[in-house]
Amino acid sequence: MDDVLADTSIKIISEINKRLNKSYSMPALLNNDSLKLEFYQDYLATNSFLKEPGFFLDIPVKEKAIEVVQELSKHYEIFIVSAATEFPESLKEKLTWLEAHFPFISWTHVVFCGHKYMIQADYLIDDHEKNLKTFTNGTPLLFSALHNLHIHDYQRVNSWEEIANLLLPNE
Amino acid sequence: MDDVLADTSIKIISEINKRLNKSYSMPALLNNDSLKLEFYQDYLATNSFLKEPGFFLDIPVKEKAIEVVQELSKHYEIFIVSAATEFPESLKEKLTWLEAHFPFISWTHVVFCGHKYMIQADYLIDDHEKNLKTFTNGTPLLFSALHNLHIHDYQRVNSWEEIANLLLPNE
């Protein structure tokens, strides 16, 4: 969910800028390793905001995520699996967020967990190496995010458009 | 979780008695099919209380559940998998309840889902036929509850003591 359907990194950048009076931006971070290190240290120092009520409610949706997931759901059974039980406040908010943006995904197909290695599926689209590493019965797909650009062990998808090209039947 | 670790039926009986001024009890229900039918109709008419804040916070723990799960966790990797995403209010409450009664189970091993057929495990201990029916890669165990006494297609366990006898190594 985070950094795959939801642009959580954008919300985190804006939260850190607000709290520490900084001016990080995604384009600047993508091209500057020492800035990325500084940002990561600021993130570690402030990230308890992830546990504050409301954090997960207003995260922007990733470009084309809605359209492509809706199209995929005509051909696949889609589960939204979010490693979220670390953040008790997030659970209800994530359901609310999904209902607002992905109303065609029912609560029957939402899974909140700690890690994901008890999940069986044909594909796992995820931004975290730790989730893909333990996904051994299907095809792991690494969704590009600021924190995974150095990983080269998985098939990478950079956008929902790329996922559409990969997984939707040719028209 | 419900009616396996937590004695949710007891809480439901007490809630219906309170709201409808009835006097159902588990022993009476167990031995009287027409009373059970009346109870079930009352349940259907009132069960929106499952969605009210607080419902899942004070459910009693099933007898010996804590001791046996703790012992099992020395020999097995235990996940608590609860079909709970239908009840947004329940999610945080279920985490709170687990922390209070099963502090040795970490959030990393809690899964909230709609149905359970995407879960892979060696055993599934569950009170609902629908969950056991789709659990085809491991051993399903039916935990006895008021609503499943008519089901005879699964190995049945009546208590956490029986689970201990079945799954713990002989001392």
Coordinates of C-alpha atoms in Angstrom, one line a residue:
Chain A
M1 CA 0.0 0.0 0.0
D2 CA 2.6 2.6 1.1
D3 CA 4.7 3.8 -1.8
V4 CA 2.9 1.5 -4.1
L5 CA -0.7 2.6 -4.1
A6 CA -0.2 5.6 -1.8
D7 CA 2.6 8.2 -2.3
T8 CA 3.7 7.9 1.3
S9 CA 7.2 9.2 0.6
I10 CA 5.7 12.5 -0.6
K11 CA 3.7 12.8 2.7
I12 CA 6.8 11.9 4.7
I13 CA 8.9 14.6 3.0
S14 CA 6.3 17.2 3.6
E15 CA 6.0 16.2 7.2
I16 CA 9.7 16.4 7.8
N17 CA 9.9 19.7 6.1
K18 CA 7.1 21.1 8.3
R19 CA 8.5 19.7 11.5
L20 CA 12.2 20.5 11.0
N21 CA 11.8 23.6 8.8
K22 CA 13.6 21.9 5.9
S23 CA 13.0 22.0 2.1
Y24 CA 13.5 18.4 0.9
S25 CA 11.9 17.5 -2.4
M26 CA 11.7 14.2 -4.3
P27 CA 13.7 15.4 -7.3
A28 CA 16.5 16.8 -5.1
L29 CA 16.7 13.6 -3.1
L30 CA 16.7 11.3 -6.1
N31 CA 19.9 12.9 -7.4
N32 CA 21.9 13.6 -4.3
D33 CA 23.2 10.8 -2.0
S34 CA 24.5 13.0 0.8
L35 CA 21.1 14.8 0.9
K36 CA 19.4 11.4 1.0
L37 CA 21.6 10.4 4.0
E38 CA 20.7 13.7 5.8
F39 CA 17.0 13.1 5.0
Y40 CA 17.2 9.6 6.3
Q41 CA 18.7 10.7 9.6
D42 CA 15.9 13.3 9.9
Y43 CA 13.4 10.6 9.1
L44 CA 14.8 8.4 11.9
A45 CA 14.7 11.2 14.4
T46 CA 11.1 12.2 13.6
N47 CA 9.3 9.2 12.3
S48 CA 7.1 8.7 15.3
F49 CA 4.6 10.9 13.3
L50 CA 3.8 7.7 11.5
K51 CA 2.0 6.7 14.8
E52 CA 0.0 9.9 15.1
P53 CA -3.7 9.8 14.4
G54 CA -4.5 11.1 10.9
F55 CA -1.2 10.5 9.2
F56 CA -2.5 7.8 6.8
L57 CA -5.8 9.6 6.0
D58 CA -4.7 12.2 3.4
I59 CA -1.8 10.5 1.6
P60 CA -1.9 11.2 -2.2
V61 CA -2.6 8.3 -4.5
K62 CA 0.2 7.2 -6.9
E63 CA -0.3 8.3 -10.5
K64 CA -2.6 5.9 -12.5
A65 CA -2.8 3.5 -9.5
I66 CA -6.6 3.6 -9.4
E67 CA -7.1 3.1 -13.1
V68 CA -4.6 0.3 -13.4
V69 CA -5.7 -1.6 -10.3
Q70 CA -9.3 -1.3 -11.5
E71 CA -8.3 -2.7 -14.9
L72 CA -6.2 -5.5 -13.3
S73 CA -9.1 -6.5 -11.1
K74 CA -11.0 -7.6 -14.2
H75 CA -8.3 -10.2 -14.8
Y76 CA -6.8 -11.0 -11.4
E77 CA -8.1 -11.4 -7.9
I78 CA -6.4 -8.4 -6.1
F79 CA -5.5 -8.3 -2.5
I80 CA -4.2 -5.2 -0.8
V81 CA -1.6 -6.4 1.7
S82 CA -0.2 -3.8 4.0
A83 CA 2.5 -4.3 6.7
A84 CA 0.6 -2.1 9.1
T85 CA 0.1 -3.8 12.5
E86 CA 3.1 -1.9 13.8
F87 CA 0.9 1.2 13.6
P88 CA -2.4 0.6 15.4
E89 CA -3.8 4.1 14.4
S90 CA -3.2 3.4 10.8
L91 CA -5.5 0.4 10.4
K92 CA -8.9 2.1 10.4
E93 CA -7.4 5.0 8.5
K94 CA -6.0 2.7 5.8
L95 CA -9.5 1.1 5.4
T96 CA -11.0 4.6 5.1
W97 CA -8.4 5.6 2.5
L98 CA -9.0 2.5 0.5
E99 CA -12.7 3.0 0.5
A100 CA -12.3 6.6 -0.6
H101 CA -9.9 5.9 -3.5
F102 CA -10.4 2.2 -4.4
P103 CA -14.1 1.6 -3.6
F104 CA -14.0 -1.4 -5.9
I105 CA -11.7 -3.2 -3.5
S106 CA -13.8 -4.7 -0.7
W107 CA -12.8 -5.2 3.0
T108 CA -12.7 -8.9 2.1
H109 CA -9.6 -8.3 0.0
V110 CA -7.6 -6.2 2.5
V111 CA -5.0 -7.7 4.6
F112 CA -3.0 -6.0 7.4
C113 CA 0.0 -7.8 8.7
G114 CA 3.4 -7.4 10.3
H115 CA 5.5 -9.0 7.6
K116 CA 4.2 -10.7 4.4
Y117 CA 5.8 -14.1 4.3
M118 CA 2.6 -16.0 5.3
I119 CA 0.8 -14.6 2.2
Q120 CA 0.4 -16.8 -0.9
A121 CA -0.2 -15.1 -4.2
D122 CA 1.0 -15.3 -7.9
Y123 CA 2.5 -11.8 -7.8
L124 CA 3.7 -9.5 -5.1
I125 CA 4.2 -5.8 -6.1
D126 CA 6.1 -4.2 -3.2
D127 CA 8.6 -1.5 -2.5
H128 CA 10.6 -3.4 0.2
E129 CA 13.2 -6.0 -0.5
K130 CA 12.4 -7.7 2.8
N131 CA 8.9 -8.5 1.6
L132 CA 10.1 -9.7 -1.9
K133 CA 12.9 -11.8 -0.5
T134 CA 10.5 -14.1 1.4
F135 CA 8.0 -14.3 -1.4
T136 CA 9.2 -17.5 -2.9
N137 CA 6.0 -19.1 -4.4
G138 CA 5.2 -16.3 -6.9
T139 CA 6.7 -13.5 -9.0
P140 CA 8.1 -10.6 -7.0
L141 CA 8.0 -7.2 -8.6
L142 CA 9.9 -4.3 -7.0
F143 CA 8.0 -1.0 -7.2
S144 CA 10.5 1.8 -7.5
A145 CA 10.8 4.1 -4.4
L146 CA 13.4 6.4 -3.0
H147 CA 14.5 3.7 -0.6
N148 CA 15.0 0.9 -3.1
L149 CA 16.9 2.4 -6.0
H150 CA 20.1 0.5 -5.0
I151 CA 18.4 -2.9 -5.2
H152 CA 19.0 -4.9 -8.4
D153 CA 17.9 -8.4 -7.6
Y154 CA 14.2 -8.1 -8.7
Q155 CA 12.3 -7.2 -11.7
R156 CA 11.6 -3.5 -11.3
V157 CA 8.5 -1.6 -12.2
N158 CA 8.7 2.2 -12.1
S159 CA 5.1 3.1 -12.5
W160 CA 1.5 1.7 -12.7
E161 CA 1.7 2.2 -16.4
E162 CA 4.6 -0.3 -16.5
I163 CA 2.6 -2.7 -14.4
A164 CA -0.3 -2.3 -16.9
N165 CA 2.0 -3.1 -19.8
L166 CA 3.4 -6.1 -17.9
L167 CA 0.3 -7.7 -16.5
L168 CA -2.7 -6.6 -18.6
P169 CA -3.5 -8.6 -21.7
N170 CA -2.7 -6.8 -24.9
E171 CA -5.8 -5.1 -26.4
Chain B
M1 CA -9.2 -14.9 17.4
D2 CA -12.9 -14.7 18.1
D3 CA -14.3 -17.9 19.7
V4 CA -10.8 -19.5 19.6
L5 CA -8.6 -17.2 21.7
A6 CA -11.4 -14.8 22.8
D7 CA -14.7 -16.0 24.2
T8 CA -16.7 -13.8 21.9
S9 CA -19.8 -15.8 22.1
I10 CA -20.1 -15.1 25.8
K11 CA -19.8 -11.4 25.2
I12 CA -22.4 -11.6 22.4
I13 CA -24.8 -13.5 24.7
S14 CA -24.4 -10.9 27.4
E15 CA -24.8 -8.0 24.9
I16 CA -28.0 -9.5 23.5
N17 CA -29.4 -10.2 27.0
K18 CA -28.7 -6.5 28.0
R19 CA -30.2 -5.0 24.8
L20 CA -33.3 -7.2 24.5
N21 CA -33.8 -8.0 28.2
K22 CA -33.3 -11.7 27.6
S23 CA -31.6 -14.3 29.7
Y24 CA -29.8 -16.6 27.2
S25 CA -26.9 -18.6 28.7
M26 CA -24.4 -20.9 27.0
P27 CA -25.5 -24.1 28.8
A28 CA -29.2 -23.4 27.9
L29 CA -28.3 -22.7 24.2
L30 CA -26.1 -25.8 23.8
N31 CA -29.0 -28.1 24.7
N32 CA -32.0 -26.4 23.0
D33 CA -32.2 -26.0 19.2
S34 CA -35.4 -23.9 19.2
L35 CA -33.8 -21.5 21.8
K36 CA -30.7 -21.4 19.6
L37 CA -32.8 -20.4 16.6
E38 CA -34.5 -17.6 18.6
F39 CA -31.0 -16.5 19.8
Y40 CA -29.7 -16.5 16.3
Q41 CA -32.6 -14.3 15.1
D42 CA -32.0 -11.9 18.0
Y43 CA -28.3 -11.9 17.0
L44 CA -29.1 -11.0 13.4
A45 CA -31.4 -8.2 14.5
T46 CA -28.9 -6.6 16.9
N47 CA -25.4 -7.5 15.7
S48 CA -24.5 -4.0 14.6
F49 CA -23.1 -3.8 18.2
L50 CA -20.0 -5.6 16.7
K51 CA -19.2 -2.3 14.9
E52 CA -19.5 -0.2 18.0
P53 CA -16.3 1.2 19.6
G54 CA -15.2 -0.8 22.6
F55 CA -16.9 -4.1 21.8
F56 CA -13.7 -6.1 21.2
L57 CA -11.8 -4.6 24.1
D58 CA -13.1 -6.5 27.1
I59 CA -13.9 -10.0 25.7
P60 CA -12.8 -12.7 28.1
V61 CA -10.0 -15.0 27.2
K62 CA -10.8 -18.7 26.5
E63 CA -9.7 -21.1 29.2
K64 CA -6.0 -22.1 29.0
A65 CA -5.6 -20.2 25.7
I66 CA -2.7 -18.1 27.1
E67 CA -0.8 -21.0 28.7
V68 CA -1.2 -23.3 25.7
V69 CA -0.4 -20.6 23.0
Q70 CA 2.7 -19.6 25.0
E71 CA 3.8 -23.3 25.2
L72 CA 3.1 -23.8 21.5
S73 CA 5.1 -20.7 20.6
K74 CA 8.2 -22.5 21.9
H75 CA 7.7 -25.2 19.2
Y76 CA 5.8 -23.4 16.4
E77 CA 5.8 -20.0 14.7
I78 CA 2.4 -18.7 15.7
F79 CA 0.3 -16.2 13.7
I80 CA -2.9 -14.7 15.0
V81 CA -5.1 -14.4 11.9
S82 CA -8.4 -12.6 12.4
A83 CA -11.1 -12.0 9.8
A84 CA -11.6 -8.5 11.1
T85 CA -11.4 -5.9 8.2
E86 CA -15.2 -5.9 8.1
F87 CA -15.1 -4.2 11.5
P88 CA -12.8 -1.1 11.2
E89 CA -13.3 -0.2 14.9
S90 CA -12.1 -3.7 16.0
L91 CA -8.6 -3.5 14.5
K92 CA -6.9 -1.3 17.0
E93 CA -9.0 -2.9 19.8
K94 CA -7.9 -6.4 18.8
L95 CA -4.2 -5.3 18.9
T96 CA -4.8 -3.8 22.4
W97 CA -6.5 -7.0 23.6
L98 CA -3.7 -9.2 22.2
E99 CA -1.0 -7.0 23.9
A100 CA -2.9 -7.2 27.2
H101 CA -3.4 -11.0 27.2
F102 CA -0.8 -12.4 24.8
P103 CA 2.1 -10.0 25.2
F104 CA 4.5 -12.6 23.9
I105 CA 2.8 -12.4 20.5
S106 CA 4.3 -9.4 18.6
W107 CA 2.5 -7.2 16.1
T108 CA 4.8 -8.9 13.5
H109 CA 2.7 -12.0 13.9
V110 CA -0.8 -10.5 13.8
V111 CA -2.8 -10.6 10.6
F112 CA -6.1 -9.0 10.0
C113 CA -8.0 -10.0 6.8
G114 CA -11.4 -10.4 5.3
H115 CA -11.2 -14.1 4.6
K116 CA -8.2 -16.4 5.2
Y117 CA -7.6 -18.3 2.0
M118 CA -4.5 -16.3 1.1
I119 CA -2.8 -17.5 4.3
Q120 CA -0.2 -20.2 4.1
A121 CA 0.4 -22.3 7.3
D122 CA 0.8 -25.8 8.5
Y123 CA -2.2 -25.7 10.8
L124 CA -5.3 -23.5 11.0
I125 CA -7.3 -23.6 14.2
D126 CA -10.6 -21.9 13.4
D127 CA -14.2 -21.9 14.5
H128 CA -15.6 -21.2 11.0
E129 CA -16.1 -23.9 8.3
K130 CA -15.7 -21.2 5.6
N131 CA -12.1 -20.6 6.7
L132 CA -11.2 -24.3 7.1
K133 CA -12.8 -25.3 3.7
T134 CA -10.3 -23.1 1.8
F135 CA -7.3 -24.1 3.9
T136 CA -6.0 -26.8 1.6
N137 CA -2.2 -26.7 2.1
G138 CA -2.2 -27.6 5.8
T139 CA -4.2 -29.3 8.5
P140 CA -7.5 -27.6 9.5
L141 CA -8.7 -27.9 13.1
L142 CA -12.2 -27.0 14.0
F143 CA -12.4 -25.3 17.4
S144 CA -15.8 -26.1 18.9
A145 CA -18.2 -23.2 19.2
L146 CA -22.0 -22.8 19.4
H147 CA -22.2 -22.1 15.7
N148 CA -20.2 -25.1 14.5
L149 CA -21.5 -28.1 16.5
H150 CA -23.4 -29.5 13.4
I151 CA -20.2 -29.7 11.3
H152 CA -18.5 -33.1 11.1
D153 CA -16.1 -32.7 8.2
Y154 CA -13.0 -31.6 10.2
Q155 CA -10.9 -32.8 13.1
R156 CA -12.5 -31.1 16.1
V157 CA -10.8 -29.6 19.1
N158 CA -13.0 -28.8 22.1
S159 CA -10.5 -26.9 24.2
W160 CA -7.0 -25.5 24.4
E161 CA -6.1 -28.5 26.5
E162 CA -7.0 -30.8 23.6
I163 CA -4.8 -28.6 21.3
A164 CA -2.0 -29.0 23.8
N165 CA -2.4 -32.8 23.7
L166 CA -2.5 -32.8 20.0
L167 CA 0.3 -30.4 19.1
L168 CA 2.7 -30.3 21.9
P169 CA 5.5 -32.9 22.1
N170 CA 4.9 -35.4 24.9
E171 CA 6.9 -34.5 28.0

